[in-house]
CSV table of N, CA and C in Angstrom, one decimal:
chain,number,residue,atom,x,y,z
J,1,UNK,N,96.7,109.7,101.8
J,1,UNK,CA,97.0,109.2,103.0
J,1,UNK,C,97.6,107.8,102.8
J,2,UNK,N,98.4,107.5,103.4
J,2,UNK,CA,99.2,106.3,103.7
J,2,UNK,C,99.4,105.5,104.6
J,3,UNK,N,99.5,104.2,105.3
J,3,UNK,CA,99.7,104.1,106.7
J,3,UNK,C,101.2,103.5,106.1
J,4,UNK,N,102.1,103.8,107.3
J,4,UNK,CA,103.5,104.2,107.1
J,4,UNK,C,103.8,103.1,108.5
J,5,UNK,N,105.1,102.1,108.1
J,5,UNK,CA,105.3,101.1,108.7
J,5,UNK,C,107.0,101.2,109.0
J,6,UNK,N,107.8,101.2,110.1
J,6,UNK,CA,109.4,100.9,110.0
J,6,UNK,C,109.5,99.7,110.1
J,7,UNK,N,110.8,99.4,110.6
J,7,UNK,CA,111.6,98.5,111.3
J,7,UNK,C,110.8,97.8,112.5
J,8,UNK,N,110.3,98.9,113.7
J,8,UNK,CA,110.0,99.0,114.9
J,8,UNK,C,108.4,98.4,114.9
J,9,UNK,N,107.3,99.0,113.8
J,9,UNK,CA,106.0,98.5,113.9
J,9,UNK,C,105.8,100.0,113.1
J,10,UNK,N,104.3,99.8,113.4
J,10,UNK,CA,103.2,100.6,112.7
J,10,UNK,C,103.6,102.2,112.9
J,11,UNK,N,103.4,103.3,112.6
J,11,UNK,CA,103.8,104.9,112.8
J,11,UNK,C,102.5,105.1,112.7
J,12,UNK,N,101.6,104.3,111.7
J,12,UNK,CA,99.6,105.1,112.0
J,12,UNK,C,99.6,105.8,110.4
J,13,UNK,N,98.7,106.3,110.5
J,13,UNK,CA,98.2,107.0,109.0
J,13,UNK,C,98.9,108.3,108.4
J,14,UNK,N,99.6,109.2,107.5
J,14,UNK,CA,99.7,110.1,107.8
J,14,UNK,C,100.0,110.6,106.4
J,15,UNK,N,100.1,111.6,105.8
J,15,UNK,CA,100.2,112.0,104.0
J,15,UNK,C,101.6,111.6,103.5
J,16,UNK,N,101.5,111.8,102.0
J,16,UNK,CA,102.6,111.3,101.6
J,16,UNK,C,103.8,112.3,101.9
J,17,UNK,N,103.7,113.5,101.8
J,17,UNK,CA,104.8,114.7,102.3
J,17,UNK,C,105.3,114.4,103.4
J,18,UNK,N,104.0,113.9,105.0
J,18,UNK,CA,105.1,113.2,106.0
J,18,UNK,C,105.5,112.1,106.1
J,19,UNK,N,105.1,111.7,105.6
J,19,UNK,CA,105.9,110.1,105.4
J,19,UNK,C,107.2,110.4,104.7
J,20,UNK,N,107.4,111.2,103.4
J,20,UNK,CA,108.7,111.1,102.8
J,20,UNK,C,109.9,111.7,103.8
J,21,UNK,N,108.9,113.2,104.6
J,21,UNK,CA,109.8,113.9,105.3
J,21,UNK,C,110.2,112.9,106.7
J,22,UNK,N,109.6,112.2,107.3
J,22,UNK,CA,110.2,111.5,108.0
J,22,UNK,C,110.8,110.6,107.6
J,23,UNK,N,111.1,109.8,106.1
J,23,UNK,CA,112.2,109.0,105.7
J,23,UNK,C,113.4,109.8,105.9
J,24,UNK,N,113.4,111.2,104.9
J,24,UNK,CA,114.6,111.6,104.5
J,24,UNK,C,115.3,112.2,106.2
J,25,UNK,N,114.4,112.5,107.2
J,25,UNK,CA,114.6,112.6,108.5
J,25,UNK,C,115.9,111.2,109.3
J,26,UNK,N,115.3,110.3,108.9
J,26,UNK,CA,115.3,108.8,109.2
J,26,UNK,C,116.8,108.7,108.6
J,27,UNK,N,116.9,109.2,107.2
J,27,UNK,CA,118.4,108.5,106.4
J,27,UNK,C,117.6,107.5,105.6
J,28,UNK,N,116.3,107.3,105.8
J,28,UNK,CA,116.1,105.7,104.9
J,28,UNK,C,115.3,106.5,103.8
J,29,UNK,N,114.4,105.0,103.2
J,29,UNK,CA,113.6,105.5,101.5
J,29,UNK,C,112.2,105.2,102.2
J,30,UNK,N,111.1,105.1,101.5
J,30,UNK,CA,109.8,105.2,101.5
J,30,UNK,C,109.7,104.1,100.5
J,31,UNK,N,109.1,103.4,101.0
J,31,UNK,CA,109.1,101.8,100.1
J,31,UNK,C,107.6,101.5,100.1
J,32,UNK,N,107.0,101.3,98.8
J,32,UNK,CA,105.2,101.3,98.8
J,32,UNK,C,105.2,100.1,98.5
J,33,UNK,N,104.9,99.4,99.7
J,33,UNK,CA,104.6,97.7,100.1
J,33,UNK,C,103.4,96.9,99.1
J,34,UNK,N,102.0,97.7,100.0
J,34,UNK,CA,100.9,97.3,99.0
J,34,UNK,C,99.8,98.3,98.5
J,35,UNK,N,100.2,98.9,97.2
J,35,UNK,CA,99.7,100.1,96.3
J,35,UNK,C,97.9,99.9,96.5
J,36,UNK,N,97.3,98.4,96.6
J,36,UNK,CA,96.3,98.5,96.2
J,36,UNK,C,95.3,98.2,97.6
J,37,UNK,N,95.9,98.5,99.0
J,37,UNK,CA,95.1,98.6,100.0
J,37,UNK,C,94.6,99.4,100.3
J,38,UNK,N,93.9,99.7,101.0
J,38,UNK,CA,92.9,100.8,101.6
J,38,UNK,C,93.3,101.6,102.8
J,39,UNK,N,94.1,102.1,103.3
J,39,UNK,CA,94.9,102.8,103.0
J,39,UNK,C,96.2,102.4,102.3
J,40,UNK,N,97.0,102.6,101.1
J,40,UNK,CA,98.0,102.1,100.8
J,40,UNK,C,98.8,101.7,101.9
J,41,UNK,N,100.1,100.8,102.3
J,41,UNK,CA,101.1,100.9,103.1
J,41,UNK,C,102.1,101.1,102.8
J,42,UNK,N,103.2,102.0,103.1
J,42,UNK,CA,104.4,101.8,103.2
J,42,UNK,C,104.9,101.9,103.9
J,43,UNK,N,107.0,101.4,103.8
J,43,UNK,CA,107.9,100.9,104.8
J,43,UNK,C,108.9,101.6,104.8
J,44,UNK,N,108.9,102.5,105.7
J,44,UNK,CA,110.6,103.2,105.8
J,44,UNK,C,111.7,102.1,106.3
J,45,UNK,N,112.8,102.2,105.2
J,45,UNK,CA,113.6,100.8,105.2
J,45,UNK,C,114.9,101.3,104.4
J,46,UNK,N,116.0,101.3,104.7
J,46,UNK,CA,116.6,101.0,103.3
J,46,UNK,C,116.3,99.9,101.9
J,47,UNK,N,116.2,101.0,100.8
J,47,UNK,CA,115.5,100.4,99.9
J,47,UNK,C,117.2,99.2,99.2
J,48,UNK,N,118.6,99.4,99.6
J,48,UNK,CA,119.0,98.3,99.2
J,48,UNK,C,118.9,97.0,100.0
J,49,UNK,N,118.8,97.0,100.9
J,49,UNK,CA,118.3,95.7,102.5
J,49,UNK,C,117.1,95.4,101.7
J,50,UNK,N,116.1,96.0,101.5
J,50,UNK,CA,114.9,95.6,100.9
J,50,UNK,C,115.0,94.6,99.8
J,51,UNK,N,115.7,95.1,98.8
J,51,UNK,CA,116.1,94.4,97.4
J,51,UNK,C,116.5,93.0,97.7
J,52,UNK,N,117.8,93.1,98.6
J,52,UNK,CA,118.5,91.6,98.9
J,52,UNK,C,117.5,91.1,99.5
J,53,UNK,N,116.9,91.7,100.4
J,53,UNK,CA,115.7,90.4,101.4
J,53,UNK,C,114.8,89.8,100.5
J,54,UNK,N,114.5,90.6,99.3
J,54,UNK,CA,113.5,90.4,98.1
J,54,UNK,C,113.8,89.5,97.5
J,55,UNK,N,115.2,89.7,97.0
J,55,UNK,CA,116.2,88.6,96.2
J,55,UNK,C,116.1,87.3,96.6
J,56,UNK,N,116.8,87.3,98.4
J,56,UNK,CA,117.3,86.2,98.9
J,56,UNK,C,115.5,85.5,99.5
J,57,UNK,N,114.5,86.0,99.2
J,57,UNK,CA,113.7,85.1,99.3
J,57,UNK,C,113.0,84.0,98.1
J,58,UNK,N,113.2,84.9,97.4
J,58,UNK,CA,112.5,84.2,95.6
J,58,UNK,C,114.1,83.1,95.6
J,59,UNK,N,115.0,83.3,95.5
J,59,UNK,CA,116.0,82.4,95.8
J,59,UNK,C,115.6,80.8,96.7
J,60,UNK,N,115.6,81.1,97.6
J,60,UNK,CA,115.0,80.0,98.5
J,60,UNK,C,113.9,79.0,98.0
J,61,UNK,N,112.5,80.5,97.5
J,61,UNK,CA,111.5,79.8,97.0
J,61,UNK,C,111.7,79.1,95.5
J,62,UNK,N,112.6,79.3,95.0
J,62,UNK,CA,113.2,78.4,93.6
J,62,UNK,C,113.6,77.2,94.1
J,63,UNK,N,114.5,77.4,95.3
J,63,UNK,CA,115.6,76.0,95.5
J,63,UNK,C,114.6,75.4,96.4
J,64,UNK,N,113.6,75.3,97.0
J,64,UNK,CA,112.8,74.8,97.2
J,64,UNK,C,111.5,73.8,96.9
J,65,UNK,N,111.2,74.9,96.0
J,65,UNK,CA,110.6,74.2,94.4
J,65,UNK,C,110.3,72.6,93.8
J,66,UNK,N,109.7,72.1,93.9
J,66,UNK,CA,109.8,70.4,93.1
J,66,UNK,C,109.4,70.2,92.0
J,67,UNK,N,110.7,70.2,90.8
J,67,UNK,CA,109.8,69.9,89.5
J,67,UNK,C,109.9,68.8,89.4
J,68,UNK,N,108.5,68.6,88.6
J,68,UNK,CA,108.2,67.1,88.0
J,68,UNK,C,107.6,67.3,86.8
């Protein structure tokens, strides 16, 4: 079981077969957010939008950064 999250909000609980079938439904990927919750979550998203958002945030959190 999985709880499965879009764009829009929460979809609720439901196995990993419908979760993938309503990605590939969708056009998007099945992105496993946090492996080690109870019920795991994941995010139907495109998985390249993901990447860059992932990217362009560790980015920021660098250039933000104060070394001393």
């Amino acid at each position: 079981m999985l709880r499965v999250v879009d764009d829009n909000g929460s979809l609720g609980t439901m196995t990993t077969a419908e979760a993938i079938k309503l990605a590939q439904e969708k056009g998007l990927d099945l992105i496993e957010i946090s492996p080690n919750a109870e019920p795991p979550v994941a995010k139907i998203t495109d998985y390249g939008r993901f990447q860059y958002i992932t990217q362009k945030k560790d980015r920021d959190a660098r250039a933000k950064a104060h070394v001393t």
